[in-house]
Amino acid sequence: MSVRGAIASHGFPAVLLCLTVSCAAPRHEPEVPAAADRIAQGFDVARRAYEQGEFAQARALYRQALMRARAIDDAALAADAAYNVAVSEIALQNYEAADRLLHQAAYDAARASTDIAE
């Protein structure tokens, strides 16, 4: 048997087997939706803390959400989180920090092509 004949007789089944196995493997879903869900849950907890007057706790929770939004590169969530951290900073009378965060929120909102009217 020639080399070409050996490759043809053994190569095709090997390629077919590889394709079959790769198609049968479970599809890998990105982690972003799970991370976005965790950020949304963090927003809920932070909002409750803010509504109860726990502004420092709300700030910490919103800041954590901001870091997570940046980690997954979600500009819309980052804009929302930066805005919420800024509101918490205002409640704590940290106006310079709030100003920086509002500029950051505007930048992220523009990057996400969302409405920055808020």
CSV table of N, CA, C and O in Angstrom, one decimal:
chain,number,residue,atom,x,y,z
A,1,MET,N,0.9,-1.2,0.0
A,1,MET,CA,0.0,0.0,0.0
A,1,MET,C,0.9,1.2,0.0
A,1,MET,O,1.9,1.3,0.8
A,2,SER,N,0.6,2.2,-0.8
A,2,SER,CA,1.4,3.4,-0.9
A,2,SER,C,1.0,4.3,0.3
A,2,SER,O,0.0,4.1,1.0
A,3,VAL,N,1.8,5.4,0.5
A,3,VAL,CA,1.6,6.3,1.6
A,3,VAL,C,0.3,7.0,1.4
A,3,VAL,O,-0.5,7.2,2.3
A,4,ARG,N,0.1,7.4,0.1
A,4,ARG,CA,-1.2,8.1,-0.2
A,4,ARG,C,-2.4,7.2,0.1
A,4,ARG,O,-3.4,7.7,0.6
A,5,GLY,N,-2.3,6.0,-0.2
A,5,GLY,CA,-3.4,5.1,0.0
A,5,GLY,C,-3.6,4.9,1.5
A,5,GLY,O,-4.8,4.8,2.0
A,6,ALA,N,-2.5,4.8,2.3
A,6,ALA,CA,-2.7,4.6,3.7
A,6,ALA,C,-3.3,5.9,4.4
A,6,ALA,O,-4.2,5.8,5.2
A,7,ILE,N,-2.9,7.1,3.9
A,7,ILE,CA,-3.5,8.3,4.4
A,7,ILE,C,-5.0,8.4,4.1
A,7,ILE,O,-5.8,8.7,4.9
A,8,ALA,N,-5.3,8.0,2.8
A,8,ALA,CA,-6.7,8.1,2.4
A,8,ALA,C,-7.5,7.1,3.1
A,8,ALA,O,-8.7,7.4,3.5
A,9,SER,N,-7.0,5.9,3.4
A,9,SER,CA,-7.8,4.9,4.1
A,9,SER,C,-8.0,5.1,5.6
A,9,SER,O,-9.0,4.8,6.2
A,10,HIS,N,-7.0,5.7,6.2
A,10,HIS,CA,-7.0,5.9,7.6
A,10,HIS,C,-7.3,7.4,8.0
A,10,HIS,O,-7.8,7.7,9.1
A,11,GLY,N,-7.0,8.3,7.1
A,11,GLY,CA,-7.1,9.8,7.4
A,11,GLY,C,-8.6,10.2,7.4
A,11,GLY,O,-9.0,10.9,8.3
A,12,PHE,N,-9.3,9.7,6.4
A,12,PHE,CA,-10.7,10.2,6.3
A,12,PHE,C,-11.5,9.7,7.5
A,12,PHE,O,-12.3,10.5,8.1
A,13,PRO,N,-11.4,8.5,8.0
A,13,PRO,CA,-12.2,8.1,9.2
A,13,PRO,C,-11.8,8.9,10.4
A,13,PRO,O,-12.6,9.3,11.3
A,14,ALA,N,-10.5,9.2,10.5
A,14,ALA,CA,-10.0,10.0,11.7
A,14,ALA,C,-10.6,11.4,11.6
A,14,ALA,O,-11.0,12.0,12.7
A,15,VAL,N,-10.6,12.0,10.5
A,15,VAL,CA,-11.2,13.4,10.3
A,15,VAL,C,-12.7,13.3,10.6
A,15,VAL,O,-13.3,14.2,11.3
A,16,LEU,N,-13.4,12.3,10.1
A,16,LEU,CA,-14.8,12.1,10.4
A,16,LEU,C,-15.1,12.0,11.9
A,16,LEU,O,-16.0,12.6,12.4
A,17,LEU,N,-14.2,11.2,12.6
A,17,LEU,CA,-14.4,11.0,14.0
A,17,LEU,C,-14.2,12.3,14.8
A,17,LEU,O,-15.0,12.6,15.7
A,18,CYS,N,-13.2,13.1,14.4
A,18,CYS,CA,-12.9,14.4,15.0
A,18,CYS,C,-14.1,15.3,14.9
A,18,CYS,O,-14.5,16.0,15.8
A,19,LEU,N,-14.6,15.4,13.7
A,19,LEU,CA,-15.8,16.3,13.4
A,19,LEU,C,-17.0,15.8,14.2
A,19,LEU,O,-17.7,16.7,14.8
A,20,THR,N,-17.2,14.5,14.3
A,20,THR,CA,-18.4,14.0,15.1
A,20,THR,C,-18.2,14.3,16.6
A,20,THR,O,-19.2,14.8,17.2
A,21,VAL,N,-17.1,14.1,17.1
A,21,VAL,CA,-16.8,14.4,18.5
A,21,VAL,C,-17.0,15.9,18.8
A,21,VAL,O,-17.6,16.3,19.8
A,22,SER,N,-16.4,16.8,17.9
A,22,SER,CA,-16.5,18.2,18.2
A,22,SER,C,-17.9,18.7,18.1
A,22,SER,O,-18.3,19.6,18.8
A,23,CYS,N,-18.7,18.1,17.2
A,23,CYS,CA,-20.1,18.5,17.1
A,23,CYS,C,-21.0,18.0,18.3
A,23,CYS,O,-22.0,18.6,18.6
A,24,ALA,N,-20.6,16.9,18.9
A,24,ALA,CA,-21.3,16.4,20.0
A,24,ALA,C,-21.0,17.0,21.3
A,24,ALA,O,-21.8,16.9,22.3
A,25,ALA,N,-19.9,17.7,21.4
A,25,ALA,CA,-19.5,18.4,22.6
A,25,ALA,C,-20.5,19.5,23.0
A,25,ALA,O,-21.1,20.1,22.1
A,26,PRO,N,-20.8,19.7,24.3
A,26,PRO,CA,-21.7,20.7,24.7
A,26,PRO,C,-21.2,22.1,24.3
A,26,PRO,O,-20.0,22.4,24.3
A,27,ARG,N,-22.1,23.0,23.9
A,27,ARG,CA,-21.7,24.3,23.5
A,27,ARG,C,-21.3,25.1,24.7
A,27,ARG,O,-21.9,25.1,25.7
A,28,HIS,N,-20.2,25.8,24.5
A,28,HIS,CA,-19.7,26.7,25.6
A,28,HIS,C,-20.4,28.0,25.6
A,28,HIS,O,-20.3,28.7,24.6
A,29,GLU,N,-21.1,28.3,26.6
A,29,GLU,CA,-21.8,29.5,26.8
A,29,GLU,C,-20.9,30.6,27.4
A,29,GLU,O,-20.2,30.2,28.4
A,30,PRO,N,-20.9,31.8,27.0
A,30,PRO,CA,-20.1,32.8,27.6
A,30,PRO,C,-20.5,33.1,29.1
A,30,PRO,O,-21.7,32.9,29.4
A,31,GLU,N,-19.6,33.5,29.9
A,31,GLU,CA,-19.9,33.8,31.3
A,31,GLU,C,-20.5,35.2,31.5
A,31,GLU,O,-21.0,35.5,32.6
A,32,VAL,N,-20.6,36.0,30.5
A,32,VAL,CA,-21.1,37.4,30.6
A,32,VAL,C,-22.5,37.4,31.2
A,32,VAL,O,-22.8,38.2,32.1
A,33,PRO,N,-23.5,36.6,30.7
A,33,PRO,CA,-24.9,36.7,31.2
A,33,PRO,C,-24.9,36.4,32.7
A,33,PRO,O,-25.6,37.1,33.5
A,34,ALA,N,-24.1,35.5,33.2
A,34,ALA,CA,-24.1,35.1,34.6
A,34,ALA,C,-23.5,36.3,35.4
A,34,ALA,O,-24.0,36.7,36.5
A,35,ALA,N,-22.5,36.9,34.9
A,35,ALA,CA,-21.9,38.1,35.5
A,35,ALA,C,-22.8,39.2,35.5
A,35,ALA,O,-22.9,40.0,36.5
A,36,ALA,N,-23.5,39.5,34.5
A,36,ALA,CA,-24.5,40.6,34.4
A,36,ALA,C,-25.6,40.3,35.4
A,36,ALA,O,-26.1,41.3,36.0
A,37,ASP,N,-26.0,39.1,35.6
A,37,ASP,CA,-27.1,38.7,36.6
A,37,ASP,C,-26.6,39.1,38.0
A,37,ASP,O,-27.3,39.6,38.8
A,38,ARG,N,-25.3,38.7,38.3
A,38,ARG,CA,-24.7,39.0,39.6
A,38,ARG,C,-24.7,40.5,39.8
A,38,ARG,O,-24.9,41.0,40.9
A,39,ILE,N,-24.4,41.3,38.8
A,39,ILE,CA,-24.3,42.7,38.9
A,39,ILE,C,-25.7,43.3,39.2
A,39,ILE,O,-25.9,44.1,40.1
A,40,ALA,N,-26.7,42.7,38.5
A,40,ALA,CA,-28.1,43.2,38.7
A,40,ALA,C,-28.5,42.8,40.2
A,40,ALA,O,-29.2,43.7,40.8
A,41,GLN,N,-28.1,41.7,40.7
A,41,GLN,CA,-28.5,41.3,42.0
A,41,GLN,C,-27.8,42.3,43.0
A,41,GLN,O,-28.3,42.7,44.0
A,42,GLY,N,-26.5,42.7,42.7
A,42,GLY,CA,-25.8,43.6,43.5
A,42,GLY,C,-26.5,45.0,43.5
A,42,GLY,O,-26.6,45.7,44.5
A,43,PHE,N,-27.0,45.4,42.4
A,43,PHE,CA,-27.8,46.6,42.3
A,43,PHE,C,-29.0,46.6,43.2
A,43,PHE,O,-29.3,47.6,43.9
A,44,ASP,N,-29.7,45.5,43.2
A,44,ASP,CA,-30.9,45.3,44.1
A,44,ASP,C,-30.5,45.5,45.6
A,44,ASP,O,-31.2,46.2,46.3
A,45,VAL,N,-29.4,44.8,46.0
A,45,VAL,CA,-29.0,44.9,47.4
A,45,VAL,C,-28.6,46.3,47.7
A,45,VAL,O,-28.9,46.9,48.8
A,46,ALA,N,-27.8,46.9,46.8
A,46,ALA,CA,-27.3,48.3,47.0
A,46,ALA,C,-28.5,49.3,47.1
A,46,ALA,O,-28.5,50.2,47.9
A,47,ARG,N,-29.5,49.1,46.3
A,47,ARG,CA,-30.6,50.0,46.3
A,47,ARG,C,-31.4,49.9,47.6
A,47,ARG,O,-31.8,50.9,48.2
A,48,ARG,N,-31.5,48.7,48.1
A,48,ARG,CA,-32.2,48.5,49.4
A,48,ARG,C,-31.4,49.2,50.5
A,48,ARG,O,-31.9,49.8,51.4
A,49,ALA,N,-30.1,49.1,50.5
A,49,ALA,CA,-29.2,49.7,51.5
A,49,ALA,C,-29.4,51.2,51.4
A,49,ALA,O,-29.5,51.9,52.4
A,50,TYR,N,-29.4,51.8,50.2
A,50,TYR,CA,-29.5,53.2,50.0
A,50,TYR,C,-30.9,53.7,50.5
A,50,TYR,O,-31.0,54.7,51.2
A,51,GLU,N,-31.9,52.9,50.2
A,51,GLU,CA,-33.3,53.3,50.7
A,51,GLU,C,-33.4,53.3,52.2
A,51,GLU,O,-34.2,54.0,52.8
A,52,GLN,N,-32.6,52.5,52.8
A,52,GLN,CA,-32.6,52.4,54.3
A,52,GLN,C,-31.6,53.4,54.9
A,52,GLN,O,-31.5,53.4,56.1
A,53,GLY,N,-31.0,54.2,54.1
A,53,GLY,CA,-30.1,55.3,54.6
A,53,GLY,C,-28.7,54.8,54.9
A,53,GLY,O,-27.9,55.5,55.4
A,54,GLU,N,-28.4,53.6,54.5
A,54,GLU,CA,-27.0,53.0,54.6
A,54,GLU,C,-26.2,53.4,53.4
A,54,GLU,O,-25.9,52.6,52.6
A,55,PHE,N,-25.8,54.7,53.3
A,55,PHE,CA,-25.2,55.2,52.1
A,55,PHE,C,-23.8,54.7,51.9
A,55,PHE,O,-23.4,54.4,50.8
A,56,ALA,N,-23.0,54.5,53.0
A,56,ALA,CA,-21.7,53.9,52.8
A,56,ALA,C,-21.7,52.5,52.3
A,56,ALA,O,-20.9,52.1,51.5
A,57,GLN,N,-22.7,51.7,52.8
A,57,GLN,CA,-22.9,50.3,52.4
A,57,GLN,C,-23.3,50.3,50.9
A,57,GLN,O,-22.8,49.5,50.1
A,58,ALA,N,-24.2,51.2,50.6
A,58,ALA,CA,-24.7,51.3,49.2
A,58,ALA,C,-23.5,51.7,48.3
A,58,ALA,O,-23.4,51.1,47.2
A,59,ARG,N,-22.7,52.6,48.7
A,59,ARG,CA,-21.6,53.0,47.9
A,59,ARG,C,-20.6,51.8,47.7
A,59,ARG,O,-20.2,51.6,46.5
A,60,ALA,N,-20.4,51.1,48.7
A,60,ALA,CA,-19.5,49.9,48.6
A,60,ALA,C,-20.0,48.9,47.6
A,60,ALA,O,-19.3,48.3,46.8
A,61,LEU,N,-21.3,48.6,47.7
A,61,LEU,CA,-22.0,47.6,46.8
A,61,LEU,C,-22.0,48.1,45.4
A,61,LEU,O,-21.8,47.3,44.5
A,62,TYR,N,-22.4,49.4,45.2
A,62,TYR,CA,-22.4,49.9,43.8
A,62,TYR,C,-21.0,50.0,43.2
A,62,TYR,O,-20.8,49.7,42.0
A,63,ARG,N,-20.0,50.2,44.1
A,63,ARG,CA,-18.6,50.2,43.6
A,63,ARG,C,-18.2,48.8,43.1
A,63,ARG,O,-17.5,48.7,42.1
A,64,GLN,N,-18.6,47.8,43.9
A,64,GLN,CA,-18.3,46.4,43.5
A,64,GLN,C,-19.0,46.1,42.2
A,64,GLN,O,-18.4,45.5,41.3
A,65,ALA,N,-20.2,46.6,42.0
A,65,ALA,CA,-20.9,46.3,40.7
A,65,ALA,C,-20.2,47.0,39.6
A,65,ALA,O,-20.1,46.5,38.5
A,66,LEU,N,-19.7,48.2,39.9
A,66,LEU,CA,-18.9,49.0,38.9
A,66,LEU,C,-17.7,48.2,38.5
A,66,LEU,O,-17.4,48.1,37.3
A,67,MET,N,-17.0,47.6,39.4
A,67,MET,CA,-15.8,46.9,39.1
A,67,MET,C,-16.1,45.6,38.3
A,67,MET,O,-15.4,45.3,37.4
A,68,ARG,N,-17.2,45.0,38.6
A,68,ARG,CA,-17.6,43.8,37.9
A,68,ARG,C,-18.0,44.2,36.4
A,68,ARG,O,-17.7,43.5,35.5
A,69,ALA,N,-18.7,45.3,36.3
A,69,ALA,CA,-19.2,45.8,35.0
A,69,ALA,C,-17.9,46.1,34.1
A,69,ALA,O,-17.9,45.8,32.9
A,70,ARG,N,-16.9,46.7,34.7
A,70,ARG,CA,-15.7,46.9,34.0
A,70,ARG,C,-15.0,45.6,33.6
A,70,ARG,O,-14.4,45.5,32.5
A,71,ALA,N,-15.0,44.7,34.5
A,71,ALA,CA,-14.4,43.4,34.3
A,71,ALA,C,-14.9,42.7,33.0
A,71,ALA,O,-14.2,42.0,32.3
A,72,ILE,N,-16.3,42.8,32.8
A,72,ILE,CA,-16.9,42.1,31.7
A,72,ILE,C,-17.0,43.1,30.5
A,72,ILE,O,-17.6,42.8,29.5
A,73,ASP,N,-16.5,44.3,30.7
A,73,ASP,CA,-16.5,45.3,29.7
A,73,ASP,C,-17.9,45.6,29.2
A,73,ASP,O,-18.2,45.7,28.0
A,74,ASP,N,-18.8,45.8,30.1
A,74,ASP,CA,-20.2,46.2,29.8
A,74,ASP,C,-20.4,47.7,30.1
A,74,ASP,O,-20.6,48.1,31.3
A,75,ALA,N,-20.3,48.5,29.1
A,75,ALA,CA,-20.3,50.0,29.3
A,75,ALA,C,-21.6,50.5,29.8
A,75,ALA,O,-21.6,51.4,30.7
A,76,ALA,N,-22.7,49.9,29.4
A,76,ALA,CA,-24.0,50.3,29.9
A,76,ALA,C,-24.2,50.0,31.4
A,76,ALA,O,-24.6,50.9,32.2
A,77,LEU,N,-23.8,48.9,31.9
A,77,LEU,CA,-23.8,48.5,33.3
A,77,LEU,C,-22.8,49.4,34.1
A,77,LEU,O,-23.1,49.8,35.2
A,78,ALA,N,-21.6,49.7,33.5
A,78,ALA,CA,-20.6,50.5,34.1
A,78,ALA,C,-21.2,51.9,34.3
A,78,ALA,O,-21.0,52.5,35.4
A,79,ALA,N,-21.9,52.4,33.3
A,79,ALA,CA,-22.4,53.8,33.4
A,79,ALA,C,-23.5,53.8,34.5
A,79,ALA,O,-23.5,54.8,35.3
A,80,ASP,N,-24.3,52.8,34.6
A,80,ASP,CA,-25.4,52.8,35.6
A,80,ASP,C,-24.7,52.7,37.0
A,80,ASP,O,-25.1,53.4,37.9
A,81,ALA,N,-23.7,51.8,37.1
A,81,ALA,CA,-23.1,51.6,38.4
A,81,ALA,C,-22.3,52.9,38.8
A,81,ALA,O,-22.4,53.3,40.0
A,82,ALA,N,-21.6,53.5,37.9
A,82,ALA,CA,-20.9,54.8,38.2
A,82,ALA,C,-21.9,55.9,38.7
A,82,ALA,O,-21.6,56.6,39.6
A,83,TYR,N,-23.0,56.0,38.0
A,83,TYR,CA,-24.0,56.9,38.4
A,83,TYR,C,-24.5,56.7,39.8
A,83,TYR,O,-24.6,57.6,40.6
A,84,ASN,N,-24.8,55.4,40.1
A,84,ASN,CA,-25.3,55.0,41.4
A,84,ASN,C,-24.2,55.3,42.5
A,84,ASN,O,-24.6,55.7,43.6
A,85,VAL,N,-23.0,55.0,42.2
A,85,VAL,CA,-21.9,55.3,43.2
A,85,VAL,C,-21.9,56.8,43.4
A,85,VAL,O,-21.7,57.3,44.6
A,86,ALA,N,-22.0,57.6,42.4
A,86,ALA,CA,-22.0,59.0,42.5
A,86,ALA,C,-23.2,59.5,43.4
A,86,ALA,O,-23.0,60.4,44.2
A,87,VAL,N,-24.3,59.0,43.2
A,87,VAL,CA,-25.5,59.4,44.0
A,87,VAL,C,-25.2,59.0,45.5
A,87,VAL,O,-25.5,59.8,46.4
A,88,SER,N,-24.6,57.9,45.7
A,88,SER,CA,-24.2,57.5,47.1
A,88,SER,C,-23.2,58.5,47.7
A,88,SER,O,-23.2,58.8,48.8
A,89,GLU,N,-22.2,58.9,46.8
A,89,GLU,CA,-21.2,59.8,47.3
A,89,GLU,C,-21.9,61.2,47.6
A,89,GLU,O,-21.5,61.8,48.6
A,90,ILE,N,-22.8,61.6,46.8
A,90,ILE,CA,-23.5,62.8,47.1
A,90,ILE,C,-24.3,62.7,48.5
A,90,ILE,O,-24.2,63.7,49.3
A,91,ALA,N,-24.9,61.6,48.7
A,91,ALA,CA,-25.6,61.4,50.0
A,91,ALA,C,-24.6,61.5,51.2
A,91,ALA,O,-24.9,61.9,52.3
A,92,LEU,N,-23.3,61.1,50.9
A,92,LEU,CA,-22.3,61.1,51.9
A,92,LEU,C,-21.5,62.4,51.9
A,92,LEU,O,-20.5,62.6,52.6
A,93,GLN,N,-22.0,63.4,51.1
A,93,GLN,CA,-21.4,64.7,50.9
A,93,GLN,C,-20.0,64.7,50.4
A,93,GLN,O,-19.2,65.6,50.7
A,94,ASN,N,-19.7,63.7,49.6
A,94,ASN,CA,-18.4,63.6,48.9
A,94,ASN,C,-18.5,64.1,47.5
A,94,ASN,O,-18.6,63.3,46.5
A,95,TYR,N,-18.6,65.4,47.3
A,95,TYR,CA,-19.0,66.0,46.0
A,95,TYR,C,-18.0,65.9,44.9
A,95,TYR,O,-18.3,65.7,43.8
A,96,GLU,N,-16.7,66.0,45.3
A,96,GLU,CA,-15.6,65.8,44.3
A,96,GLU,C,-15.6,64.4,43.7
A,96,GLU,O,-15.5,64.2,42.5
A,97,ALA,N,-15.7,63.4,44.6
A,97,ALA,CA,-15.8,62.1,44.1
A,97,ALA,C,-17.0,61.8,43.2
A,97,ALA,O,-16.9,61.2,42.2
A,98,ALA,N,-18.1,62.4,43.6
A,98,ALA,CA,-19.3,62.3,42.9
A,98,ALA,C,-19.2,62.9,41.5
A,98,ALA,O,-19.6,62.3,40.5
A,99,ASP,N,-18.5,64.1,41.4
A,99,ASP,CA,-18.3,64.7,40.1
A,99,ASP,C,-17.4,63.9,39.2
A,99,ASP,O,-17.8,63.7,38.0
A,100,ARG,N,-16.4,63.3,39.7
A,100,ARG,CA,-15.6,62.4,38.9
A,100,ARG,C,-16.4,61.2,38.4
A,100,ARG,O,-16.3,60.8,37.2
A,101,LEU,N,-17.2,60.6,39.3
A,101,LEU,CA,-18.0,59.5,38.9
A,101,LEU,C,-19.0,59.8,37.9
A,101,LEU,O,-19.3,59.0,37.0
A,102,LEU,N,-19.6,61.0,38.0
A,102,LEU,CA,-20.6,61.4,37.0
A,102,LEU,C,-20.0,61.6,35.6
A,102,LEU,O,-20.6,61.2,34.6
A,103,HIS,N,-18.7,62.1,35.6
A,103,HIS,CA,-18.0,62.2,34.3
A,103,HIS,C,-17.7,60.8,33.7
A,103,HIS,O,-17.9,60.6,32.5
A,104,GLN,N,-17.4,59.9,34.6
A,104,GLN,CA,-17.1,58.5,34.2
A,104,GLN,C,-18.4,57.9,33.7
A,104,GLN,O,-18.4,57.2,32.7
A,105,ALA,N,-19.5,58.1,34.4
A,105,ALA,CA,-20.8,57.6,33.9
A,105,ALA,C,-21.2,58.1,32.6
A,105,ALA,O,-21.7,57.4,31.7
A,106,ALA,N,-20.9,59.4,32.3
A,106,ALA,CA,-21.2,60.0,31.0
A,106,ALA,C,-20.4,59.4,29.9
A,106,ALA,O,-20.9,59.1,28.8
A,107,TYR,N,-19.1,59.1,30.3
A,107,TYR,CA,-18.2,58.5,29.3
A,107,TYR,C,-18.7,57.1,28.9
A,107,TYR,O,-18.8,56.7,27.8
A,108,ASP,N,-19.0,56.3,30.0
A,108,ASP,CA,-19.4,54.9,29.7
A,108,ASP,C,-20.8,54.9,29.0
A,108,ASP,O,-21.0,54.0,28.1
A,109,ALA,N,-21.6,55.8,29.3
A,109,ALA,CA,-22.9,55.9,28.6
A,109,ALA,C,-22.7,56.2,27.2
A,109,ALA,O,-23.4,55.6,26.3
A,110,ALA,N,-21.9,57.1,26.9
A,110,ALA,CA,-21.6,57.5,25.5
A,110,ALA,C,-21.0,56.3,24.8
A,110,ALA,O,-21.3,56.0,23.6
A,111,ARG,N,-20.1,55.6,25.5
A,111,ARG,CA,-19.4,54.4,24.9
A,111,ARG,C,-20.5,53.3,24.6
A,111,ARG,O,-20.4,52.6,23.6
A,112,ALA,N,-21.5,53.2,25.4
A,112,ALA,CA,-22.5,52.2,25.3
A,112,ALA,C,-23.6,52.7,24.3
A,112,ALA,O,-24.6,52.0,24.1
A,113,SER,N,-23.5,54.0,23.9
A,113,SER,CA,-24.6,54.6,23.1
A,113,SER,C,-25.9,54.6,23.7
A,113,SER,O,-26.9,54.3,23.2
A,114,THR,N,-25.9,54.9,25.0
A,114,THR,CA,-27.2,54.9,25.8
A,114,THR,C,-27.5,56.4,26.1
A,114,THR,O,-26.7,57.3,25.9
A,115,ASP,N,-28.7,56.6,26.6
A,115,ASP,CA,-29.2,57.9,26.9
A,115,ASP,C,-28.5,58.4,28.2
A,115,ASP,O,-28.5,57.7,29.2
A,116,ILE,N,-27.8,59.6,28.2
A,116,ILE,CA,-27.1,60.0,29.4
A,116,ILE,C,-27.9,61.2,30.0
A,116,ILE,O,-27.4,61.9,30.8
A,117,ALA,N,-29.2,61.3,29.7
A,117,ALA,CA,-30.0,62.4,30.2
A,117,ALA,C,-30.1,62.3,31.7
A,117,ALA,O,-30.2,63.3,32.4
A,118,GLU,N,-30.1,61.1,32.3
A,118,GLU,CA,-30.2,60.9,33.7
A,118,GLU,C,-29.1,61.6,34.4
A,118,GLU,O,-29.2,62.2,35.5
